[in-house]
Amino acid sequence: MPITVRPLSHALGAEIQGVDLARSLSNAEFDQIHRTFLEKGILLFRDQKITREQHIAFSRRFGELDRHDSLPRDRHPDHPELLLVTNVPEEGGKESASKYTGQQWHSDMSFTLEPSLGSLLRGIAIPPVGGDTMFTNMYLAYDTLSDGMKKMIEPLYAIHTGRRKVTDPNTAREREQTRINPPIAQPIVRVHPETGRKALYIGEKVSCLVDMTPEESKPLIDYLVKHATRPQFCYRHQWKQDDIILWDNRCTMHIALGDYADGETRHLERTTVKGTPSGYYLQ
Ligand SMILES: O=C(O)CCC(=O)C(=O)O
């Protein structure tokens, strides 16, 4: 069956139809998927009844996989290449460490010196209503800034942390995140290593700009995040079981909306493809 490509929104994204990720793809098939990934920023594959091993094997076609040493509490006990994004309580009934994962606009692993190339998230248990994820196109966010703003932000670096906005930020997970992942400075504008295009690189986990006070930084960070997440730059995904979404962390941001009822199960698993080195430690 030939591969077909259906756009998901005006701004970004495409659904890839006619592939079964349970079998290994030919080089020609993979090349077409890879080209579409670079062009569209996110890819959706529906009805993929695959095993964890097949999820990992397909992800490896895009590059070396992260073993999630910087997020040890959230990884699968038997498959370090898989990160759990789940609200299923831990043994003993404790709240899942990853219940609130992604509920801020971000790009994966921006708080490390090797921010991710891309992530592949597989929907395993999806609430009957909601539990959506939104994505935004950071090329568009950059391209639509004024020349004056582009010039001003070009030399700026922002401080990224692995901490989340949670109801009680003093949890063991958050303390551990700060210990394992000291703050990192990343450029606000990055050049995509494969397309050569400039993209905005910012997010809601950014605490401050380098060499500026929090008071000076906040209005600019808030403006850039608001600009980057204008609805016309976004795609909102309503998950179905057996969906796989692949996104390019170098030119998109995403957020888990958390828009589902208490008591509904939401369980997804993610592989994370390693990217190229970027940024530096502050201390
Ligand atoms: O759960 C989601 O919808 C997104 C999860 C997320 O933000 C991530 O895996 O980085």
PDB file of C-alpha atoms and ligand atoms in Angstrom:
ATOM      1  CA  MET A   1       0.000   0.000   0.000  1.00  0.00           C
ATOM      2  CA  PRO A   2       1.452   3.433  -0.914  1.00  0.00           C
ATOM      3  CA  ILE A   3       2.107   5.937   1.878  1.00  0.00           C
ATOM      4  CA  THR A   4      -0.253   8.909   1.876  1.00  0.00           C
ATOM      5  CA  VAL A   5       0.138  12.184   3.730  1.00  0.00           C
ATOM      6  CA  ARG A   6      -2.834  14.167   5.122  1.00  0.00           C
ATOM      7  CA  PRO A   7      -2.210  17.611   6.661  1.00  0.00           C
ATOM      8  CA  LEU A   8      -3.402  17.967  10.264  1.00  0.00           C
ATOM      9  CA  SER A   9      -3.613  21.749  10.432  1.00  0.00           C
ATOM     10  CA  HIS A  10      -2.541  24.789   8.435  1.00  0.00           C
ATOM     11  CA  ALA A  11       0.382  25.454  10.769  1.00  0.00           C
ATOM     12  CA  LEU A  12       1.946  22.032  11.207  1.00  0.00           C
ATOM     13  CA  GLY A  13       1.501  18.285  11.297  1.00  0.00           C
ATOM     14  CA  ALA A  14       0.578  15.466   8.950  1.00  0.00           C
ATOM     15  CA  GLU A  15      -1.042  12.088   9.325  1.00  0.00           C
ATOM     16  CA  ILE A  16       0.895   9.294   7.639  1.00  0.00           C
ATOM     17  CA  GLN A  17      -1.425   6.639   6.271  1.00  0.00           C
ATOM     18  CA  GLY A  18      -0.585   3.255   4.769  1.00  0.00           C
ATOM     19  CA  VAL A  19       2.194   2.170   7.113  1.00  0.00           C
ATOM     20  CA  ASP A  20       2.271  -0.595   9.677  1.00  0.00           C
ATOM     21  CA  LEU A  21       4.933   0.147  12.265  1.00  0.00           C
ATOM     22  CA  ALA A  22       4.839  -3.477  13.445  1.00  0.00           C
ATOM     23  CA  ARG A  23       6.984  -4.388  10.439  1.00  0.00           C
ATOM     24  CA  SER A  24      10.291  -2.853   9.502  1.00  0.00           C
ATOM     25  CA  LEU A  25      10.034  -0.132   6.872  1.00  0.00           C
ATOM     26  CA  SER A  26      12.082  -0.106   3.676  1.00  0.00           C
ATOM     27  CA  ASN A  27      14.664   2.667   3.292  1.00  0.00           C
ATOM     28  CA  ALA A  28      12.472   4.332   0.652  1.00  0.00           C
ATOM     29  CA  GLU A  29       9.447   4.308   2.984  1.00  0.00           C
ATOM     30  CA  PHE A  30      11.528   5.638   5.854  1.00  0.00           C
ATOM     31  CA  ASP A  31      13.032   8.395   3.668  1.00  0.00           C
ATOM     32  CA  GLN A  32       9.550   9.605   2.706  1.00  0.00           C
ATOM     33  CA  ILE A  33       8.479   9.628   6.374  1.00  0.00           C
ATOM     34  CA  HIS A  34      11.666  11.423   7.400  1.00  0.00           C
ATOM     35  CA  ARG A  35      11.251  14.101   4.711  1.00  0.00           C
ATOM     36  CA  THR A  36       7.651  14.699   5.806  1.00  0.00           C
ATOM     37  CA  PHE A  37       8.784  14.893   9.448  1.00  0.00           C
ATOM     38  CA  LEU A  38      11.272  17.653   8.584  1.00  0.00           C
ATOM     39  CA  GLU A  39       8.658  19.519   6.545  1.00  0.00           C
ATOM     40  CA  LYS A  40       5.658  19.198   8.891  1.00  0.00           C
ATOM     41  CA  GLY A  41       7.192  19.098  12.386  1.00  0.00           C
ATOM     42  CA  ILE A  42       4.808  16.471  13.730  1.00  0.00           C
ATOM     43  CA  LEU A  43       3.569  13.165  12.319  1.00  0.00           C
ATOM     44  CA  LEU A  44       0.569  11.118  13.396  1.00  0.00           C
ATOM     45  CA  PHE A  45       0.283   7.363  12.843  1.00  0.00           C
ATOM     46  CA  ARG A  46      -3.150   5.918  13.733  1.00  0.00           C
ATOM     47  CA  ASP A  47      -4.144   2.334  14.625  1.00  0.00           C
ATOM     48  CA  GLN A  48      -0.635   1.134  15.365  1.00  0.00           C
ATOM     49  CA  LYS A  49      -1.042  -2.056  17.395  1.00  0.00           C
ATOM     50  CA  ILE A  50       2.599  -2.478  18.276  1.00  0.00           C
ATOM     51  CA  THR A  51       4.638  -3.827  21.163  1.00  0.00           C
ATOM     52  CA  ARG A  52       7.066  -1.841  23.313  1.00  0.00           C
ATOM     53  CA  GLU A  53       9.939  -3.453  21.405  1.00  0.00           C
ATOM     54  CA  GLN A  54       8.442  -2.332  18.053  1.00  0.00           C
ATOM     55  CA  HIS A  55       7.921   1.197  19.380  1.00  0.00           C
ATOM     56  CA  ILE A  56      11.598   1.287  20.372  1.00  0.00           C
ATOM     57  CA  ALA A  57      12.759  -0.236  17.071  1.00  0.00           C
ATOM     58  CA  PHE A  58      10.842   2.308  14.938  1.00  0.00           C
ATOM     59  CA  SER A  59      12.116   5.180  17.105  1.00  0.00           C
ATOM     60  CA  ARG A  60      15.728   4.021  16.591  1.00  0.00           C
ATOM     61  CA  ARG A  61      15.382   4.724  12.854  1.00  0.00           C
ATOM     62  CA  PHE A  62      15.535   8.439  13.769  1.00  0.00           C
ATOM     63  CA  GLY A  63      18.699   8.191  15.874  1.00  0.00           C
ATOM     64  CA  GLU A  64      20.145   7.083  19.194  1.00  0.00           C
ATOM     65  CA  LEU A  65      17.571   6.857  21.985  1.00  0.00           C
ATOM     66  CA  ASP A  66      17.810   8.593  25.342  1.00  0.00           C
ATOM     67  CA  ARG A  67      17.832   6.222  28.321  1.00  0.00           C
ATOM     68  CA  HIS A  68      16.241   8.955  30.430  1.00  0.00           C
ATOM     69  CA  ASP A  69      18.946   9.250  33.081  1.00  0.00           C
ATOM     70  CA  SER A  70      17.735  12.805  33.662  1.00  0.00           C
ATOM     71  CA  LEU A  71      14.173  11.588  34.395  1.00  0.00           C
ATOM     72  CA  PRO A  72      14.830   8.336  36.311  1.00  0.00           C
ATOM     73  CA  ARG A  73      11.534   8.260  38.212  1.00  0.00           C
ATOM     74  CA  ASP A  74       9.460   8.345  35.039  1.00  0.00           C
ATOM     75  CA  ARG A  75      11.124   5.622  32.988  1.00  0.00           C
ATOM     76  CA  HIS A  76       9.806   2.136  32.426  1.00  0.00           C
ATOM     77  CA  PRO A  77      11.461  -0.295  34.884  1.00  0.00           C
ATOM     78  CA  ASP A  78      12.365  -2.819  32.158  1.00  0.00           C
ATOM     79  CA  HIS A  79      12.847  -0.466  29.183  1.00  0.00           C
ATOM     80  CA  PRO A  80      14.899   2.643  30.024  1.00  0.00           C
ATOM     81  CA  GLU A  81      14.224   3.926  26.475  1.00  0.00           C
ATOM     82  CA  LEU A  82      10.549   4.343  27.423  1.00  0.00           C
ATOM     83  CA  LEU A  83       9.298   7.227  29.522  1.00  0.00           C
ATOM     84  CA  LEU A  84       5.935   6.760  31.223  1.00  0.00           C
ATOM     85  CA  VAL A  85       3.383   9.538  30.911  1.00  0.00           C
ATOM     86  CA  THR A  86       0.701   8.073  33.111  1.00  0.00           C
ATOM     87  CA  ASN A  87      -1.775   8.820  35.850  1.00  0.00           C
ATOM     88  CA  VAL A  88      -1.918   5.157  36.927  1.00  0.00           C
ATOM     89  CA  PRO A  89      -0.938   5.167  40.629  1.00  0.00           C
ATOM     90  CA  GLU A  90       2.326   3.565  41.664  1.00  0.00           C
ATOM     91  CA  GLU A  91       2.438   0.370  43.717  1.00  0.00           C
ATOM     92  CA  GLY A  92       0.897   1.028  47.122  1.00  0.00           C
ATOM     93  CA  GLY A  93      -1.493   3.597  45.630  1.00  0.00           C
ATOM     94  CA  LYS A  94       0.975   6.524  45.536  1.00  0.00           C
ATOM     95  CA  GLU A  95       0.213   9.200  42.919  1.00  0.00           C
ATOM     96  CA  SER A  96       2.092   8.602  39.672  1.00  0.00           C
ATOM     97  CA  ALA A  97       5.311  10.652  39.381  1.00  0.00           C
ATOM     98  CA  SER A  98       4.397  11.489  35.781  1.00  0.00           C
ATOM     99  CA  LYS A  99       0.734  12.447  36.339  1.00  0.00           C
ATOM    100  CA  TYR A 100       1.407  16.105  35.459  1.00  0.00           C
ATOM    101  CA  THR A 101       4.109  15.550  32.821  1.00  0.00           C
ATOM    102  CA  GLY A 102       4.057  18.129  30.078  1.00  0.00           C
ATOM    103  CA  GLN A 103       1.400  20.476  31.476  1.00  0.00           C
ATOM    104  CA  GLN A 104       3.436  23.521  30.447  1.00  0.00           C
ATOM    105  CA  TRP A 105       4.537  24.579  26.966  1.00  0.00           C
ATOM    106  CA  HIS A 106       7.966  23.026  26.431  1.00  0.00           C
ATOM    107  CA  SER A 107      10.368  21.244  24.126  1.00  0.00           C
ATOM    108  CA  ASP A 108      11.676  17.927  25.457  1.00  0.00           C
ATOM    109  CA  MET A 109      15.014  17.803  27.274  1.00  0.00           C
ATOM    110  CA  SER A 110      15.694  21.542  26.812  1.00  0.00           C
ATOM    111  CA  PHE A 111      17.068  21.385  30.370  1.00  0.00           C
ATOM    112  CA  THR A 112      19.922  19.113  29.256  1.00  0.00           C
ATOM    113  CA  LEU A 113      23.042  19.711  27.167  1.00  0.00           C
ATOM    114  CA  GLU A 114      21.688  17.379  24.483  1.00  0.00           C
ATOM    115  CA  PRO A 115      18.108  18.553  23.886  1.00  0.00           C
ATOM    116  CA  SER A 116      16.049  15.978  22.074  1.00  0.00           C
ATOM    117  CA  LEU A 117      15.776  15.719  18.292  1.00  0.00           C
ATOM    118  CA  GLY A 118      12.306  14.228  18.504  1.00  0.00           C
ATOM    119  CA  SER A 119       9.896  12.258  20.683  1.00  0.00           C
ATOM    120  CA  LEU A 120       7.497   9.437  19.809  1.00  0.00           C
ATOM    121  CA  LEU A 121       4.493   9.206  22.142  1.00  0.00           C
ATOM    122  CA  ARG A 122       2.189   6.167  21.984  1.00  0.00           C
ATOM    123  CA  GLY A 123      -1.388   6.311  23.283  1.00  0.00           C
ATOM    124  CA  ILE A 124      -2.118   3.170  25.288  1.00  0.00           C
ATOM    125  CA  ALA A 125      -5.095   4.171  27.488  1.00  0.00           C
ATOM    126  CA  ILE A 126      -6.957   7.349  26.557  1.00  0.00           C
ATOM    127  CA  PRO A 127      -9.830   8.990  28.463  1.00  0.00           C
ATOM    128  CA  PRO A 128     -13.189   8.882  26.616  1.00  0.00           C
ATOM    129  CA  VAL A 129     -13.244  12.696  26.514  1.00  0.00           C
ATOM    130  CA  GLY A 130     -10.211  15.023  26.519  1.00  0.00           C
ATOM    131  CA  GLY A 131      -6.626  14.364  27.551  1.00  0.00           C
ATOM    132  CA  ASP A 132      -5.554  16.327  24.453  1.00  0.00           C
ATOM    133  CA  THR A 133      -2.072  17.550  23.515  1.00  0.00           C
ATOM    134  CA  MET A 134      -1.353  20.823  21.702  1.00  0.00           C
ATOM    135  CA  PHE A 135       1.604  21.491  19.449  1.00  0.00           C
ATOM    136  CA  THR A 136       2.925  24.735  18.003  1.00  0.00           C
ATOM    137  CA  ASN A 137       5.228  25.591  15.114  1.00  0.00           C
ATOM    138  CA  MET A 138       8.314  27.460  16.357  1.00  0.00           C
ATOM    139  CA  TYR A 139       9.549  28.306  12.842  1.00  0.00           C
ATOM    140  CA  LEU A 140       6.336  30.261  12.310  1.00  0.00           C
ATOM    141  CA  ALA A 141       6.716  31.815  15.754  1.00  0.00           C
ATOM    142  CA  TYR A 142      10.183  33.066  14.785  1.00  0.00           C
ATOM    143  CA  ASP A 143       9.352  34.069  11.203  1.00  0.00           C
ATOM    144  CA  THR A 144       6.411  36.249  12.274  1.00  0.00           C
ATOM    145  CA  LEU A 145       8.410  38.380  14.730  1.00  0.00           C
ATOM    146  CA  SER A 146       9.375  41.865  13.597  1.00  0.00           C
ATOM    147  CA  ASP A 147      12.927  42.430  12.327  1.00  0.00           C
ATOM    148  CA  GLY A 148      13.571  44.579  15.419  1.00  0.00           C
ATOM    149  CA  MET A 149      12.510  41.814  17.804  1.00  0.00           C
ATOM    150  CA  LYS A 150      14.507  39.199  15.855  1.00  0.00           C
ATOM    151  CA  LYS A 151      17.611  41.373  16.146  1.00  0.00           C
ATOM    152  CA  MET A 152      17.066  41.978  19.862  1.00  0.00           C
ATOM    153  CA  ILE A 153      16.591  38.320  20.825  1.00  0.00           C
ATOM    154  CA  GLU A 154      19.279  36.840  18.531  1.00  0.00           C
ATOM    155  CA  PRO A 155      22.106  37.020  21.129  1.00  0.00           C
ATOM    156  CA  LEU A 156      19.936  36.116  24.168  1.00  0.00           C
ATOM    157  CA  TYR A 157      20.142  32.942  26.227  1.00  0.00           C
ATOM    158  CA  ALA A 158      17.371  31.640  28.506  1.00  0.00           C
ATOM    159  CA  ILE A 159      17.670  29.492  31.628  1.00  0.00           C
ATOM    160  CA  HIS A 160      15.914  26.121  31.338  1.00  0.00           C
ATOM    161  CA  THR A 161      15.149  23.846  34.289  1.00  0.00           C
ATOM    162  CA  GLY A 162      13.539  20.404  34.482  1.00  0.00           C
ATOM    163  CA  ARG A 163      11.066  21.532  37.112  1.00  0.00           C
ATOM    164  CA  ARG A 164       7.350  21.614  36.491  1.00  0.00           C
ATOM    165  CA  LYS A 165       4.561  23.851  37.637  1.00  0.00           C
ATOM    166  CA  VAL A 166       2.757  21.499  40.022  1.00  0.00           C
ATOM    167  CA  THR A 167       0.445  22.029  42.936  1.00  0.00           C
ATOM    168  CA  ASP A 168       3.156  21.037  45.401  1.00  0.00           C
ATOM    169  CA  PRO A 169       6.556  21.728  43.794  1.00  0.00           C
ATOM    170  CA  ASN A 170       8.331  20.380  46.867  1.00  0.00           C
ATOM    171  CA  THR A 171       7.739  16.752  45.936  1.00  0.00           C
ATOM    172  CA  ALA A 172      10.557  14.192  45.984  1.00  0.00           C
ATOM    173  CA  ARG A 173      10.428  14.145  42.175  1.00  0.00           C
ATOM    174  CA  GLU A 174      10.850  17.883  41.858  1.00  0.00           C
ATOM    175  CA  ARG A 175      13.718  17.961  44.407  1.00  0.00           C
ATOM    176  CA  GLU A 176      15.423  15.131  42.565  1.00  0.00           C
ATOM    177  CA  GLN A 177      14.944  16.885  39.209  1.00  0.00           C
ATOM    178  CA  THR A 178      16.726  19.978  40.513  1.00  0.00           C
ATOM    179  CA  ARG A 179      19.600  17.905  41.921  1.00  0.00           C
ATOM    180  CA  ILE A 180      20.154  15.822  38.768  1.00  0.00           C
ATOM    181  CA  ASN A 181      19.534  18.645  36.298  1.00  0.00           C
ATOM    182  CA  PRO A 182      21.189  21.935  37.238  1.00  0.00           C
ATOM    183  CA  PRO A 183      19.893  24.942  35.279  1.00  0.00           C
ATOM    184  CA  ILE A 184      21.128  25.246  31.699  1.00  0.00           C
ATOM    185  CA  ALA A 185      21.378  28.246  29.382  1.00  0.00           C
ATOM    186  CA  GLN A 186      19.990  27.726  25.887  1.00  0.00           C
ATOM    187  CA  PRO A 187      19.887  30.203  22.980  1.00  0.00           C
ATOM    188  CA  ILE A 188      16.432  31.733  22.400  1.00  0.00           C
ATOM    189  CA  VAL A 189      16.894  31.314  18.669  1.00  0.00           C
ATOM    190  CA  ARG A 190      18.252  28.004  17.372  1.00  0.00           C
ATOM    191  CA  VAL A 191      19.165  26.951  13.871  1.00  0.00           C
ATOM    192  CA  HIS A 192      17.636  23.580  13.020  1.00  0.00           C
ATOM    193  CA  PRO A 193      20.616  21.309  12.259  1.00  0.00           C
ATOM    194  CA  GLU A 194      18.858  19.520   9.382  1.00  0.00           C
ATOM    195  CA  THR A 195      16.725  22.212   7.702  1.00  0.00           C
ATOM    196  CA  GLY A 196      18.981  25.208   8.459  1.00  0.00           C
ATOM    197  CA  ARG A 197      15.887  27.257   9.428  1.00  0.00           C
ATOM    198  CA  LYS A 198      15.744  29.451  12.534  1.00  0.00           C
ATOM    199  CA  ALA A 199      13.208  28.577  15.226  1.00  0.00           C
ATOM    200  CA  LEU A 200      12.259  30.213  18.506  1.00  0.00           C
ATOM    201  CA  TYR A 201      13.432  28.150  21.504  1.00  0.00           C
ATOM    202  CA  ILE A 202      11.580  29.156  24.656  1.00  0.00           C
ATOM    203  CA  GLY A 203       8.900  27.724  26.933  1.00  0.00           C
ATOM    204  CA  GLU A 204       7.007  27.986  30.189  1.00  0.00           C
ATOM    205  CA  LYS A 205       9.750  26.190  32.134  1.00  0.00           C
ATOM    206  CA  VAL A 206      12.157  29.009  31.287  1.00  0.00           C
ATOM    207  CA  SER A 207      12.781  30.857  34.526  1.00  0.00           C
ATOM    208  CA  CYS A 208      14.913  33.821  33.493  1.00  0.00           C
ATOM    209  CA  LEU A 209      17.146  35.245  30.773  1.00  0.00           C
ATOM    210  CA  VAL A 210      20.922  35.077  31.232  1.00  0.00           C
ATOM    211  CA  ASP A 211      22.428  38.322  32.634  1.00  0.00           C
ATOM    212  CA  MET A 212      18.984  39.777  33.403  1.00  0.00           C
ATOM    213  CA  THR A 213      16.860  39.920  36.554  1.00  0.00           C
ATOM    214  CA  PRO A 214      13.654  37.847  36.789  1.00  0.00           C
ATOM    215  CA  GLU A 215      11.652  41.115  36.687  1.00  0.00           C
ATOM    216  CA  GLU A 216      13.360  42.174  33.458  1.00  0.00           C
ATOM    217  CA  SER A 217      13.063  38.716  31.909  1.00  0.00           C
ATOM    218  CA  LYS A 218       9.441  37.885  32.669  1.00  0.00           C
ATOM    219  CA  PRO A 219       7.688  40.295  30.272  1.00  0.00           C
ATOM    220  CA  LEU A 220       9.821  39.123  27.334  1.00  0.00           C
ATOM    221  CA  ILE A 221       9.482  35.410  28.165  1.00  0.00           C
ATOM    222  CA  ASP A 222       5.714  35.822  28.618  1.00  0.00           C
ATOM    223  CA  TYR A 223       5.416  37.747  25.352  1.00  0.00           C
ATOM    224  CA  LEU A 224       7.398  35.188  23.350  1.00  0.00           C
ATOM    225  CA  VAL A 225       5.461  32.219  24.765  1.00  0.00           C
ATOM    226  CA  LYS A 226       2.130  33.976  24.118  1.00  0.00           C
ATOM    227  CA  HIS A 227       3.210  34.870  20.587  1.00  0.00           C
ATOM    228  CA  ALA A 228       4.495  31.335  19.871  1.00  0.00           C
ATOM    229  CA  THR A 229       1.266  29.710  21.061  1.00  0.00           C
ATOM    230  CA  ARG A 230      -1.177  31.830  19.047  1.00  0.00           C
ATOM    231  CA  PRO A 231      -3.979  29.467  17.982  1.00  0.00           C
ATOM    232  CA  GLN A 232      -3.155  29.863  14.287  1.00  0.00           C
ATOM    233  CA  PHE A 233       0.329  28.388  14.905  1.00  0.00           C
ATOM    234  CA  CYS A 234      -1.094  25.328  16.707  1.00  0.00           C
ATOM    235  CA  TYR A 235      -2.536  21.874  16.190  1.00  0.00           C
ATOM    236  CA  ARG A 236      -4.638  20.258  18.935  1.00  0.00           C
ATOM    237  CA  HIS A 237      -4.520  16.476  19.019  1.00  0.00           C
ATOM    238  CA  GLN A 238      -7.442  14.423  20.314  1.00  0.00           C
ATOM    239  CA  TRP A 239      -5.907  11.076  21.136  1.00  0.00           C
ATOM    240  CA  LYS A 240      -7.226   7.656  20.158  1.00  0.00           C
ATOM    241  CA  GLN A 241      -5.837   4.429  21.514  1.00  0.00           C
ATOM    242  CA  ASP A 242      -2.936   3.137  19.327  1.00  0.00           C
ATOM    243  CA  ASP A 243      -2.021   6.602  18.032  1.00  0.00           C
ATOM    244  CA  ILE A 244       1.659   7.406  17.780  1.00  0.00           C
ATOM    245  CA  ILE A 245       2.743  11.006  17.453  1.00  0.00           C
ATOM    246  CA  LEU A 246       6.274  11.935  16.509  1.00  0.00           C
ATOM    247  CA  TRP A 247       7.311  15.557  17.020  1.00  0.00           C
ATOM    248  CA  ASP A 248      10.444  17.503  16.178  1.00  0.00           C
ATOM    249  CA  ASN A 249      11.644  19.141  19.405  1.00  0.00           C
ATOM    250  CA  ARG A 250      13.914  21.509  17.446  1.00  0.00           C
ATOM    251  CA  CYS A 251      11.068  23.406  15.788  1.00  0.00           C
ATOM    252  CA  THR A 252       7.916  22.682  17.838  1.00  0.00           C
ATOM    253  CA  MET A 253       6.673  23.008  21.425  1.00  0.00           C
ATOM    254  CA  HIS A 254       3.863  21.071  23.044  1.00  0.00           C
ATOM    255  CA  ILE A 255       1.656  20.967  26.129  1.00  0.00           C
ATOM    256  CA  ALA A 256      -0.496  18.279  27.763  1.00  0.00           C
ATOM    257  CA  LEU A 257      -3.778  20.041  28.502  1.00  0.00           C
ATOM    258  CA  GLY A 258      -4.856  17.818  31.426  1.00  0.00           C
ATOM    259  CA  ASP A 259      -8.459  18.307  30.225  1.00  0.00           C
ATOM    260  CA  TYR A 260     -10.014  15.069  31.393  1.00  0.00           C
ATOM    261  CA  ALA A 261     -12.100  13.845  34.313  1.00  0.00           C
ATOM    262  CA  ASP A 262     -10.594  12.642  37.575  1.00  0.00           C
ATOM    263  CA  GLY A 263     -10.843   8.895  37.728  1.00  0.00           C
ATOM    264  CA  GLU A 264     -10.214   8.365  33.976  1.00  0.00           C
ATOM    265  CA  THR A 265      -7.055   6.468  33.085  1.00  0.00           C
ATOM    266  CA  ARG A 266      -4.533   8.139  30.779  1.00  0.00           C
ATOM    267  CA  HIS A 267      -1.415   6.123  29.960  1.00  0.00           C
ATOM    268  CA  LEU A 268       1.069   6.933  27.218  1.00  0.00           C
ATOM    269  CA  GLU A 269       4.673   5.863  26.644  1.00  0.00           C
ATOM    270  CA  ARG A 270       7.374   7.917  24.966  1.00  0.00           C
ATOM    271  CA  THR A 271      10.722   7.317  23.367  1.00  0.00           C
ATOM    272  CA  THR A 272      13.088  10.266  23.090  1.00  0.00           C
ATOM    273  CA  VAL A 273      15.609  10.567  20.252  1.00  0.00           C
ATOM    274  CA  LYS A 274      18.831  12.299  21.232  1.00  0.00           C
ATOM    275  CA  GLY A 275      19.692  15.583  19.557  1.00  0.00           C
ATOM    276  CA  THR A 276      22.851  17.564  18.992  1.00  0.00           C
ATOM    277  CA  PRO A 277      24.704  19.416  21.801  1.00  0.00           C
ATOM    278  CA  SER A 278      23.306  22.836  22.735  1.00  0.00           C
ATOM    279  CA  GLY A 279      23.609  25.207  25.690  1.00  0.00           C
ATOM    280  CA  TYR A 280      25.907  25.378  28.724  1.00  0.00           C
ATOM    281  CA  TYR A 281      25.784  24.983  32.504  1.00  0.00           C
ATOM    282  CA  LEU A 282      25.421  28.239  34.380  1.00  0.00           C
ATOM    283  CA  GLN A 283      27.688  27.404  37.326  1.00  0.00           C
TER     284      GLN A 283
HETATM  285  O1  LIG B   1       0.937  13.781  27.821  1.00  0.00           O
HETATM  286  C1  LIG B   1       1.009  14.529  26.850  1.00  0.00           C
HETATM  287  O2  LIG B   1       0.026  14.832  26.194  1.00  0.00           O
HETATM  288  C2  LIG B   1       2.323  15.138  26.472  1.00  0.00           C
HETATM  289  C3  LIG B   1       3.443  14.607  27.291  1.00  0.00           C
HETATM  290  C4  LIG B   1       4.656  15.464  27.208  1.00  0.00           C
HETATM  291  O3  LIG B   1       4.584  16.656  27.314  1.00  0.00           O
HETATM  292  C5  LIG B   1       5.946  14.860  26.960  1.00  0.00           C
HETATM  293  O4  LIG B   1       6.045  13.640  26.851  1.00  0.00           O
HETATM  294  O5  LIG B   1       6.914  15.631  26.828  1.00  0.00           O
END
